[in-house]
PDB file of C-alpha atoms in Angstrom:
ATOM      1  CA  ILE E  74      13.007   6.688  -0.734  1.00 97.00           C
ATOM      2  CA  MET E  75      12.931   4.389  -3.763  1.00 97.00           C
ATOM      3  CA  LEU E  76      13.594   0.771  -2.834  1.00 98.00           C
ATOM      4  CA  ARG E  77      12.879  -0.903  -6.178  1.00 98.00           C
ATOM      5  CA  PRO E  78      12.935   0.261  -9.815  1.00 97.00           C
ATOM      6  CA  LEU E  79       9.765   1.753 -11.296  1.00 98.00           C
ATOM      7  CA  ASP E  80      10.247   0.025 -14.654  1.00 98.00           C
ATOM      8  CA  ASP E  81       6.856  -1.691 -14.537  1.00 98.00           C
ATOM      9  CA  LEU E  82       5.077   1.669 -14.342  1.00 98.00           C
ATOM     10  CA  PHE E  83       7.108   3.140 -17.189  1.00 97.00           C
ATOM     11  CA  ASP E  84       6.524   0.056 -19.352  1.00 97.00           C
ATOM     12  CA  VAL E  85       2.768   0.242 -18.831  1.00 97.00           C
ATOM     13  CA  LEU E  86       2.748   3.981 -19.622  1.00 96.00           C
ATOM     14  CA  LEU E  87       4.512   3.251 -22.902  1.00 95.00           C
ATOM     15  CA  GLU E  88       2.937  -0.053 -23.892  1.00 95.00           C
ATOM     16  CA  GLY E  89      -0.523   0.126 -22.329  1.00 94.00           C
ATOM     17  CA  PRO E  90      -2.504  -2.299 -20.170  1.00 95.00           C
ATOM     18  CA  LYS E  91      -1.640  -5.262 -22.413  1.00 94.00           C
ATOM     19  CA  SER E  92       2.008  -4.932 -21.482  1.00 95.00           C
ATOM     20  CA  THR E  93       3.455  -7.954 -19.686  1.00 96.00           C
ATOM     21  CA  ALA E  94       4.432  -5.524 -16.916  1.00 97.00           C
ATOM     22  CA  ALA E  95       0.763  -4.727 -16.230  1.00 97.00           C
ATOM     23  CA  ARG E  96       0.356  -7.864 -14.116  1.00 96.00           C
ATOM     24  CA  ASN E  97       2.949  -6.456 -11.710  1.00 97.00           C
ATOM     25  CA  VAL E  98       1.163  -3.139 -11.124  1.00 98.00           C
ATOM     26  CA  PRO E  99      -0.779  -3.186  -7.813  1.00 98.00           C
ATOM     27  CA  VAL E 100      -3.876  -1.113  -8.595  1.00 98.00           C
ATOM     28  CA  MET E 101      -5.915   0.192  -5.665  1.00 97.00           C
ATOM     29  CA  PHE E 102      -9.245  -1.624  -5.190  1.00 95.00           C
ATOM     30  CA  ASP E 103      -8.092  -4.071  -7.931  1.00 95.00           C
ATOM     31  CA  ALA E 104      -9.588  -1.713 -10.522  1.00 95.00           C
ATOM     32  CA  PRO E 105      -8.953  -2.508 -14.213  1.00 95.00           C
ATOM     33  CA  LEU E 106      -6.360  -0.505 -16.128  1.00 97.00           C
ATOM     34  CA  PRO E 107      -7.703   1.965 -18.734  1.00 96.00           C
ATOM     35  CA  ASP E 108      -6.613   1.712 -22.367  1.00 94.00           C
ATOM     36  CA  ARG E 109      -4.411   4.794 -22.044  1.00 93.00           C
ATOM     37  CA  ILE E 110      -2.656   5.784 -18.848  1.00 97.00           C
ATOM     38  CA  ASP E 111      -1.280   9.288 -18.383  1.00 97.00           C
ATOM     39  CA  ALA E 112      -0.422   9.127 -14.674  1.00 98.00           C
ATOM     40  CA  PHE E 113       0.025   6.884 -11.653  1.00 98.00           C
ATOM     41  CA  PHE E 114      -0.710   8.243  -8.190  1.00 98.00           C
ATOM     42  CA  THR E 115      -1.735   7.455  -4.617  1.00 98.00           C
ATOM     43  CA  ARG E 116      -4.326   9.256  -2.499  1.00 97.00           C
ATOM     44  CA  ASP E 117      -3.971  10.901   0.893  1.00 96.00           C
ATOM     45  CA  TYR E 118      -6.898   9.379   2.756  1.00 95.00           C
ATOM     46  CA  ASN E 119      -5.544  10.688   6.052  1.00 93.00           C
ATOM     47  CA  MET E 120      -6.557  14.232   5.088  1.00 93.00           C
ATOM     48  CA  VAL E 121     -10.287  13.519   4.701  1.00 93.00           C
ATOM     49  CA  LYS E 122     -13.130  11.779   6.455  1.00 90.00           C
ATOM     50  CA  PRO E 123     -13.792   8.171   5.363  1.00 89.00           C
ATOM     51  CA  GLY E 124     -16.102   8.078   2.385  1.00 87.00           C
ATOM     52  CA  LYS E 125     -15.205  11.452   0.847  1.00 91.00           C
ATOM     53  CA  ARG E 126     -15.841  11.185  -2.887  1.00 91.00           C
ATOM     54  CA  TYR E 127     -12.642  12.808  -4.146  1.00 95.00           C
ATOM     55  CA  PRO E 128      -9.782  12.467  -1.652  1.00 96.00           C
ATOM     56  CA  GLY E 129      -6.719  14.464  -2.610  1.00 97.00           C
ATOM     57  CA  PHE E 130      -3.712  13.048  -4.393  1.00 97.00           C
ATOM     58  CA  GLN E 131      -0.726  12.388  -2.122  1.00 97.00           C
ATOM     59  CA  GLY E 132       1.888  14.944  -3.144  1.00 94.00           C
ATOM     60  CA  GLY E 133       4.840  12.668  -2.371  1.00 94.00           C
ATOM     61  CA  PHE E 134       4.330  10.416  -5.392  1.00 97.00           C
ATOM     62  CA  LEU E 135       3.240  11.106  -8.959  1.00 97.00           C
ATOM     63  CA  VAL E 136       4.375   9.427 -12.182  1.00 98.00           C
ATOM     64  CA  VAL E 137       3.180  11.193 -15.333  1.00 97.00           C
ATOM     65  CA  ARG E 138       3.497  10.873 -19.077  1.00 96.00           C
ATOM     66  CA  PRO E 139       5.361  13.993 -20.287  1.00 96.00           C
ATOM     67  CA  ASN E 140       3.030  16.138 -22.381  1.00 97.00           C
ATOM     68  CA  GLU E 141       3.382  19.856 -23.175  1.00 98.00           C
ATOM     69  CA  GLU E 142      -0.352  20.196 -23.852  1.00 97.00           C
ATOM     70  CA  VAL E 143      -1.136  18.867 -20.381  1.00 97.00           C
ATOM     71  CA  PHE E 144       1.386  21.266 -18.883  1.00 97.00           C
ATOM     72  CA  THR E 145      -0.240  24.180 -20.712  1.00 98.00           C
ATOM     73  CA  GLU E 146      -3.666  23.097 -19.484  1.00 98.00           C
ATOM     74  CA  TYR E 147      -2.385  23.022 -15.891  1.00 97.00           C
ATOM     75  CA  VAL E 148      -1.043  26.557 -16.322  1.00 98.00           C
ATOM     76  CA  ASP E 149      -4.402  27.728 -17.705  1.00 98.00           C
ATOM     77  CA  ILE E 150      -6.257  26.145 -14.767  1.00 97.00           C
ATOM     78  CA  ILE E 151      -4.029  27.919 -12.257  1.00 97.00           C
ATOM     79  CA  LEU E 152      -4.294  31.259 -14.035  1.00 97.00           C
ATOM     80  CA  GLU E 153      -8.076  30.928 -14.210  1.00 96.00           C
ATOM     81  CA  GLY E 154      -8.048  30.446 -10.450  1.00 96.00           C
ATOM     82  CA  ASN E 155     -11.359  28.616 -10.112  1.00 96.00           C
ATOM     83  CA  PHE E 156     -10.638  27.652  -6.510  1.00 97.00           C
ATOM     84  CA  VAL E 157     -13.210  28.089  -3.732  1.00 96.00           C
ATOM     85  CA  GLY E 158     -11.785  28.301  -0.224  1.00 93.00           C
ATOM     86  CA  GLY E 159     -12.877  25.379   1.947  1.00 92.00           C
ATOM     87  CA  GLN E 160     -14.399  23.586  -1.055  1.00 95.00           C
ATOM     88  CA  GLY E 161     -11.631  23.255  -3.617  1.00 97.00           C
ATOM     89  CA  TRP E 162     -11.116  23.530  -7.359  1.00 97.00           C
ATOM     90  CA  ASN E 163     -14.392  24.071  -9.176  1.00 97.00           C
ATOM     91  CA  GLY E 164     -15.959  24.089  -5.707  1.00 96.00           C
ATOM     92  CA  THR E 165     -15.546  20.298  -5.434  1.00 96.00           C
ATOM     93  CA  TYR E 166     -11.950  19.090  -5.426  1.00 96.00           C
ATOM     94  CA  GLY E 167     -10.564  20.182  -2.080  1.00 96.00           C
ATOM     95  CA  GLY E 168     -11.420  20.715   1.555  1.00 94.00           C
ATOM     96  CA  TYR E 169      -8.142  19.323   2.895  1.00 94.00           C
ATOM     97  CA  TRP E 170      -4.524  20.302   3.455  1.00 92.00           C
ATOM     98  CA  GLY E 171      -2.720  21.070   0.207  1.00 93.00           C
ATOM     99  CA  ALA E 172      -5.922  21.359  -1.805  1.00 96.00           C
ATOM    100  CA  GLN E 173      -4.877  24.575  -3.516  1.00 96.00           C
ATOM    101  CA  GLN E 174      -1.588  22.982  -4.546  1.00 96.00           C
ATOM    102  CA  ILE E 175      -0.745  19.606  -6.067  1.00 95.00           C
ATOM    103  CA  GLN E 176      -2.963  17.511  -3.762  1.00 96.00           C
ATOM    104  CA  GLY E 177      -6.168  19.143  -4.981  1.00 97.00           C
ATOM    105  CA  LEU E 178      -5.046  20.384  -8.380  1.00 97.00           C
ATOM    106  CA  CYS E 179      -4.204  16.891  -9.610  1.00 97.00           C
ATOM    107  CA  SER E 180      -7.478  15.538  -8.264  1.00 98.00           C
ATOM    108  CA  TYR E 181      -9.345  18.228 -10.182  1.00 98.00           C
ATOM    109  CA  TYR E 182      -7.403  17.441 -13.346  1.00 98.00           C
ATOM    110  CA  TYR E 183      -7.623  13.640 -13.307  1.00 98.00           C
ATOM    111  CA  ASP E 184     -10.849  13.067 -11.331  1.00 97.00           C
ATOM    112  CA  GLY E 185     -12.810  15.981 -12.737  1.00 97.00           C
ATOM    113  CA  LEU E 186     -11.514  17.102 -16.118  1.00 98.00           C
ATOM    114  CA  HIS E 187      -9.941  13.891 -17.430  1.00 98.00           C
ATOM    115  CA  PRO E 188     -11.414  10.915 -15.541  1.00 97.00           C
ATOM    116  CA  GLY E 189     -10.199   7.460 -16.480  1.00 96.00           C
ATOM    117  CA  THR E 190      -6.733   8.573 -17.578  1.00 97.00           C
ATOM    118  CA  ALA E 191      -4.864   8.100 -14.281  1.00 98.00           C
ATOM    119  CA  VAL E 192      -4.433   5.006 -12.121  1.00 98.00           C
ATOM    120  CA  GLU E 193      -4.473   4.914  -8.329  1.00 98.00           C
ATOM    121  CA  LEU E 194      -1.843   2.526  -6.985  1.00 98.00           C
ATOM    122  CA  ASN E 195      -1.863   0.458  -3.818  1.00 98.00           C
ATOM    123  CA  ARG E 196      -0.643   2.905  -1.169  1.00 97.00           C
ATOM    124  CA  CYS E 197       1.044   0.121   0.819  1.00 97.00           C
ATOM    125  CA  ILE E 198       3.325  -0.687  -2.114  1.00 98.00           C
ATOM    126  CA  TYR E 199       3.924   2.755  -3.629  1.00 98.00           C
ATOM    127  CA  ASN E 200       4.355   5.870  -1.469  1.00 98.00           C
ATOM    128  CA  GLN E 201       4.168   3.768   1.691  1.00 98.00           C
ATOM    129  CA  MET E 202       3.680   6.028   4.745  1.00 97.00           C
ATOM    130  CA  VAL E 203       3.351   3.414   7.530  1.00 96.00           C
ATOM    131  CA  ASP E 204       0.060   4.967   8.629  1.00 95.00           C
ATOM    132  CA  SER E 205      -3.031   3.563  10.284  1.00 94.00           C
ATOM    133  CA  PRO E 206      -5.663   2.182   7.900  1.00 95.00           C
ATOM    134  CA  LYS E 207      -8.546   3.304  10.118  1.00 94.00           C
ATOM    135  CA  LYS E 208     -10.079   6.293  11.881  1.00 91.00           C
ATOM    136  CA  SER E 209     -12.696   5.637  14.546  1.00 88.00           C
ATOM    137  CA  ASP E 210     -12.734   1.974  13.484  1.00 91.00           C
ATOM    138  CA  LYS E 211     -13.576   2.902   9.873  1.00 93.00           C
ATOM    139  CA  CYS E 212     -11.259   2.259   6.936  1.00 95.00           C
ATOM    140  CA  ILE E 213      -9.909   5.606   5.754  1.00 94.00           C
ATOM    141  CA  ASP E 214     -10.205   4.511   2.108  1.00 94.00           C
ATOM    142  CA  GLY E 215     -13.942   3.870   2.431  1.00 91.00           C
ATOM    143  CA  ARG E 216     -13.831   0.087   2.293  1.00 92.00           C
ATOM    144  CA  VAL E 217     -15.319  -2.276   4.862  1.00 93.00           C
ATOM    145  CA  GLU E 218     -12.050  -4.213   5.106  1.00 94.00           C
ATOM    146  CA  CYS E 219      -8.719  -2.543   4.394  1.00 94.00           C
ATOM    147  CA  GLU E 220      -5.067  -3.482   4.213  1.00 95.00           C
ATOM    148  CA  ASP E 221      -2.845  -2.344   7.082  1.00 97.00           C
ATOM    149  CA  CYS E 222       0.178  -0.768   5.401  1.00 97.00           C
ATOM    150  CA  ARG E 223       2.085  -0.899   8.683  1.00 96.00           C
ATOM    151  CA  ALA E 224       2.275  -4.697   8.345  1.00 97.00           C
ATOM    152  CA  THR E 225       3.620  -4.686   4.779  1.00 98.00           C
ATOM    153  CA  SER E 226       6.908  -6.488   4.233  1.00 98.00           C
ATOM    154  CA  ILE E 227       9.655  -4.095   3.138  1.00 98.00           C
ATOM    155  CA  GLU E 228      10.489  -6.529   0.326  1.00 98.00           C
ATOM    156  CA  ARG E 229       7.147  -5.635  -1.329  1.00 98.00           C
ATOM    157  CA  ILE E 230       7.584  -1.864  -1.128  1.00 98.00           C
ATOM    158  CA  TYR E 231       8.741   0.163  -4.139  1.00 98.00           C
ATOM    159  CA  THR E 232       8.757   3.672  -2.660  1.00 98.00           C
ATOM    160  CA  ALA E 233       8.172   5.115   0.804  1.00 98.00           C
ATOM    161  CA  HIS E 234       7.361   8.602   2.067  1.00 97.00           C
ATOM    162  CA  PHE E 235       8.948   9.665   5.364  1.00 96.00           C
ATOM    163  CA  THR E 236       6.061  11.321   7.167  1.00 90.00           C
ATOM    164  CA  GLN E 237       3.498  10.401   9.829  1.00 85.00           C
ATOM    165  CA  ASP E 238       5.039   8.293  12.648  1.00 86.00           C
ATOM    166  CA  CYS E 239       8.305   7.535  10.844  1.00 93.00           C
ATOM    167  CA  GLY E 240       9.486  11.130  10.647  1.00 93.00           C
ATOM    168  CA  LYS E 241      12.541  12.138   8.608  1.00 96.00           C
ATOM    169  CA  PRO E 242      15.607   9.860   8.539  1.00 96.00           C
ATOM    170  CA  TRP E 243      17.888  12.727   9.568  1.00 96.00           C
ATOM    171  CA  SER E 244      15.854  13.404  12.730  1.00 96.00           C
ATOM    172  CA  CYS E 245      17.757  10.537  14.437  1.00 96.00           C
ATOM    173  CA  LYS E 246      14.646   9.452  16.330  1.00 92.00           C
ATOM    174  CA  PRO E 247      15.428   7.318  19.390  1.00 88.00           C
ATOM    175  CA  ASP E 248      12.329   5.138  19.137  1.00 89.00           C
ATOM    176  CA  PHE E 249       9.995   3.917  16.417  1.00 91.00           C
ATOM    177  CA  ARG E 250       6.446   2.857  17.175  1.00 88.00           C
ATOM    178  CA  ARG E 251       6.412   0.685  14.068  1.00 92.00           C
ATOM    179  CA  PRO E 252       9.153  -1.825  13.116  1.00 96.00           C
ATOM    180  CA  LEU E 253       8.638  -0.943   9.455  1.00 97.00           C
ATOM    181  CA  CYS E 254       9.636   2.657  10.193  1.00 96.00           C
ATOM    182  CA  ARG E 255      12.959   1.468  11.558  1.00 96.00           C
ATOM    183  CA  GLU E 256      13.515  -0.746   8.503  1.00 97.00           C
ATOM    184  CA  LEU E 257      12.804   2.116   6.100  1.00 97.00           C
ATOM    185  CA  VAL E 258      14.966   4.587   8.010  1.00 97.00           C
ATOM    186  CA  ARG E 259      17.772   2.031   8.085  1.00 97.00           C
ATOM    187  CA  SER E 260      17.480   1.602   4.305  1.00 98.00           C
ATOM    188  CA  TRP E 261      17.764   5.368   3.815  1.00 97.00           C
ATOM    189  CA  HIS E 262      20.906   5.524   5.965  1.00 96.00           C
ATOM    190  CA  MET E 263      22.395   2.553   4.139  1.00 95.00           C
ATOM    191  CA  TYR E 264      21.934   4.424   0.849  1.00 95.00           C
ATOM    192  CA  ARG E 265      23.498   7.492   2.461  1.00 92.00           C
ATOM    193  CA  ARG E 266      26.479   5.394   3.600  1.00 89.00           C
ATOM    194  CA  GLU E 267      26.885   3.837   0.155  1.00 90.00           C
ATOM    195  CA  TRP E 268      26.888   7.305  -1.419  1.00 87.00           C
ATOM    196  CA  ASP E 269      29.477   8.505   1.107  1.00 84.00           C
ATOM    197  CA  ASN E 270      31.733   5.567   0.344  1.00 83.00           C
ATOM    198  CA  ALA E 271      31.393   6.040  -3.420  1.00 84.00           C
ATOM    199  CA  THR E 272      32.105   9.786  -3.412  1.00 80.00           C
ATOM    200  CA  SER E 273      34.411  10.260  -0.401  1.00 73.00           C
ATOM    201  CA  GLY E 274      37.523  12.179  -1.421  1.00 66.00           C
ATOM    202  CA  HIS E 275      36.061  12.973  -4.836  1.00 68.00           C
ATOM    203  CA  ARG E 276      32.884  14.980  -4.332  1.00 65.00           C
ATOM    204  CA  THR E 277      32.680  14.969  -0.551  1.00 65.00           C
ATOM    205  CA  ILE E 278      35.066  15.578   2.335  1.00 63.00           C
ATOM    206  CA  PRO E 279      35.684  12.331   4.274  1.00 60.00           C
ATOM    207  CA  ILE E 280      34.072  12.377   7.718  1.00 59.00           C
ATOM    208  CA  SER E 281      36.604  11.109  10.252  1.00 50.00           C
ATOM    209  CA  THR E 282      34.199  10.743  13.184  1.00 54.00           C
ATOM    210  CA  GLU E 283      31.666   7.928  12.985  1.00 78.00           C
ATOM    211  CA  GLY E 284      28.399   8.442  14.832  1.00 90.00           C
ATOM    212  CA  ASN E 285      27.912   5.691  17.402  1.00 92.00           C
ATOM    213  CA  TYR E 286      24.208   6.234  18.093  1.00 95.00           C
ATOM    214  CA  GLN E 287      22.180   3.121  17.216  1.00 95.00           C
ATOM    215  CA  PRO E 288      24.654   2.263  14.432  1.00 94.00           C
ATOM    216  CA  GLU E 289      22.607  -0.684  13.161  1.00 94.00           C
ATOM    217  CA  THR E 290      19.800   1.732  12.237  1.00 96.00           C
ATOM    218  CA  PHE E 291      21.616   4.986  11.507  1.00 95.00           C
ATOM    219  CA  GLN E 292      24.747   3.453   9.963  1.00 93.00           C
ATOM    220  CA  GLY E 293      27.096   5.920  11.641  1.00 92.00           C
ATOM    221  CA  ASN E 294      25.188   9.014  10.513  1.00 94.00           C
ATOM    222  CA  CYS E 295      23.876  10.025  13.978  1.00 95.00           C
ATOM    223  CA  ALA E 296      25.909  11.029  17.026  1.00 94.00           C
ATOM    224  CA  GLY E 297      22.880  11.057  19.314  1.00 96.00           C
ATOM    225  CA  SER E 298      19.127  11.493  19.508  1.00 95.00           C
ATOM    226  CA  GLY E 299      17.466  14.355  17.631  1.00 95.00           C
ATOM    227  CA  PRO E 300      18.077  16.217  14.354  1.00 95.00           C
ATOM    228  CA  GLY E 301      20.897  18.245  15.906  1.00 95.00           C
ATOM    229  CA  ASN E 302      22.943  15.060  16.139  1.00 95.00           C
ATOM    230  CA  TYR E 303      22.700  14.126  12.463  1.00 95.00           C
ATOM    231  CA  ILE E 304      26.114  14.078  10.802  1.00 92.00           C
ATOM    232  CA  PRO E 305      25.696  15.605   7.312  1.00 89.00           C
ATOM    233  CA  PHE E 306      28.114  14.959   4.481  1.00 81.00           C
ATOM    234  CA  GLN E 307      30.202  17.878   3.348  1.00 78.00           C
ATOM    235  CA  LEU E 308      30.480  18.705  -0.333  1.00 74.00           C
ATOM    236  CA  LYS E 309      33.827  19.907  -1.563  1.00 69.00           C
ATOM    237  CA  SER E 310      33.904  23.459  -2.852  1.00 67.00           C
ATOM    238  CA  LYS E 311      34.933  23.954  -6.462  1.00 57.00           C
ATOM    239  CA  ALA E 312      38.211  25.463  -5.246  1.00 48.00           C
ATOM    240  CA  THR E 313      39.219  22.266  -3.451  1.00 53.00           C
ATOM    241  CA  ARG E 314      38.178  19.750  -6.115  1.00 51.00           C
TER     242      ARG E 314
END
């Protein structure tokens, strides 16, 4: 879900680190911005042991500068197929879930082949997953002290990824271990309700029955607990438009 516009990222891609928008970009580890930025990303530290040198990119968020040459290079990398099972691309960039796909491929491209051209963003602000910052009392991102994304105010968050404890908004979960999960799920259902109201009778068939299950959270989109109780919108067929 996108909660706030990504204009700052686009401005910095176009104008560079001297852009006035650069001060608004929350870079992971407070690292400086390179002179040219071709991508913004977050990492999936949950998939690796703390301290791994090249954690995979998180596949739920990636902002890139469009470039046909880069696309062609990606195609060539895939066709070459230099992927070692259990180790990763070039025998280094992998060893975790999704390594053969975007999670590891992007790490190989930006960490290995073109270092210094992509910027890792604060994972509590972009691609927020409401996950624990530690495993076995160690920060998953390798630091001694780490930010707990579960305590982040929703007003600071630009995008969120429904995974981990939060689950999918349409699963109509009865309980949330983290208050932030409930806030994010509620935001998703509010957007769903706004879309229903804007398109009802035009692109969608009005739904006469309102779901009464935890209406403050699910905004009338759930009739009970569990994904089977989600009330989907119904698109009109071309014949009835």
